[in-house]
Amino acid sequence: MMKELKVAAYCRVSTDRDDQANSLASQRNYFTEYIKNHDSWNLIHIYYDV
């Protein structure tokens, strides 16, 4: 039995331009899916700066 690994992700957008808002959403979606694809990983939180 594999031990569960608690995982968090960090996303960052360097400007407040409107086109960067999509970048933040894309990053959050990417990390959510990436972590979900690992059976022993448990997503705790996604942190982000804007």
C-alpha atoms as a printed R data frame, in Angstrom:
   type eleno elety resid chain resno      x      y       z
1  ATOM     1    CA   MET     A     1  0.000  0.000   0.000
2  ATOM     2    CA   MET     A     2  1.361  3.406  -1.022
3  ATOM     3    CA   LYS     A     3  1.435  6.180   1.514
4  ATOM     4    CA   GLU     A     4 -0.706  9.184   0.596
5  ATOM     5    CA   LEU     A     5  1.286 12.281  -0.283
6  ATOM     6    CA   LYS     A     6 -0.251 15.648   0.562
7  ATOM     7    CA   VAL     A     7  0.442 18.033  -2.315
8  ATOM     8    CA   ALA     A     8  0.026 21.764  -2.855
9  ATOM     9    CA   ALA     A     9  0.645 23.778  -6.006
10 ATOM    10    CA   TYR     A    10  1.724 27.366  -6.514
11 ATOM    11    CA   CYS     A    11  0.695 29.474  -9.512
12 ATOM    12    CA   ARG     A    12  1.903 32.930 -10.328
13 ATOM    13    CA   VAL     A    13  0.900 35.661 -12.740
14 ATOM    14    CA   SER     A    14  3.406 38.461 -13.090
15 ATOM    15    CA   THR     A    15  1.108 41.229 -14.367
16 ATOM    16    CA   ASP     A    16 -2.467 42.335 -13.840
17 ATOM    17    CA   ARG     A    17 -3.267 42.456 -17.547
18 ATOM    18    CA   ASP     A    18 -6.538 40.807 -18.575
19 ATOM    19    CA   ASP     A    19 -4.828 38.215 -20.776
20 ATOM    20    CA   GLN     A    20 -2.890 36.987 -17.747
21 ATOM    21    CA   ALA     A    21 -6.136 36.062 -15.964
22 ATOM    22    CA   ASN     A    22 -6.505 33.205 -18.447
23 ATOM    23    CA   SER     A    23 -2.965 32.147 -17.623
24 ATOM    24    CA   LEU     A    24 -3.857 31.805 -13.947
25 ATOM    25    CA   ALA     A    25 -6.922 29.724 -14.744
26 ATOM    26    CA   SER     A    26 -4.872 27.557 -17.096
27 ATOM    27    CA   GLN     A    27 -2.194 27.000 -14.477
28 ATOM    28    CA   ARG     A    28 -4.752 26.065 -11.820
29 ATOM    29    CA   ASN     A    29 -6.467 23.619 -14.205
30 ATOM    30    CA   TYR     A    30 -3.140 22.103 -15.228
31 ATOM    31    CA   PHE     A    31 -1.977 21.461 -11.671
32 ATOM    32    CA   THR     A    32 -5.369 20.147 -10.577
33 ATOM    33    CA   GLU     A    33 -5.428 17.586 -13.378
34 ATOM    34    CA   TYR     A    34 -1.740 16.721 -13.005
35 ATOM    35    CA   ILE     A    35 -2.112 15.991  -9.307
36 ATOM    36    CA   LYS     A    36 -5.374 14.059  -9.777
37 ATOM    37    CA   ASN     A    37 -3.550 11.748 -12.205
38 ATOM    38    CA   HIS     A    38 -1.313 10.490  -9.386
39 ATOM    39    CA   ASP     A    39 -3.204  7.950  -7.314
40 ATOM    40    CA   SER     A    40 -1.259  8.434  -4.109
41 ATOM    41    CA   TRP     A    41 -1.318 12.264  -4.244
42 ATOM    42    CA   ASN     A    42 -3.927 14.264  -2.336
43 ATOM    43    CA   LEU     A    43 -4.336 17.895  -3.462
44 ATOM    44    CA   ILE     A    44 -4.518 20.031  -0.338
45 ATOM    45    CA   HIS     A    45 -4.539 23.522  -1.817
46 ATOM    46    CA   ILE     A    46 -3.566 25.601  -4.829
47 ATOM    47    CA   TYR     A    47 -1.891 28.842  -3.861
48 ATOM    48    CA   TYR     A    48 -1.572 31.763  -6.249
49 ATOM    49    CA   ASP     A    49 -0.461 35.380  -6.481
50 ATOM    50    CA   VAL     A    50 -1.881 37.951  -8.838
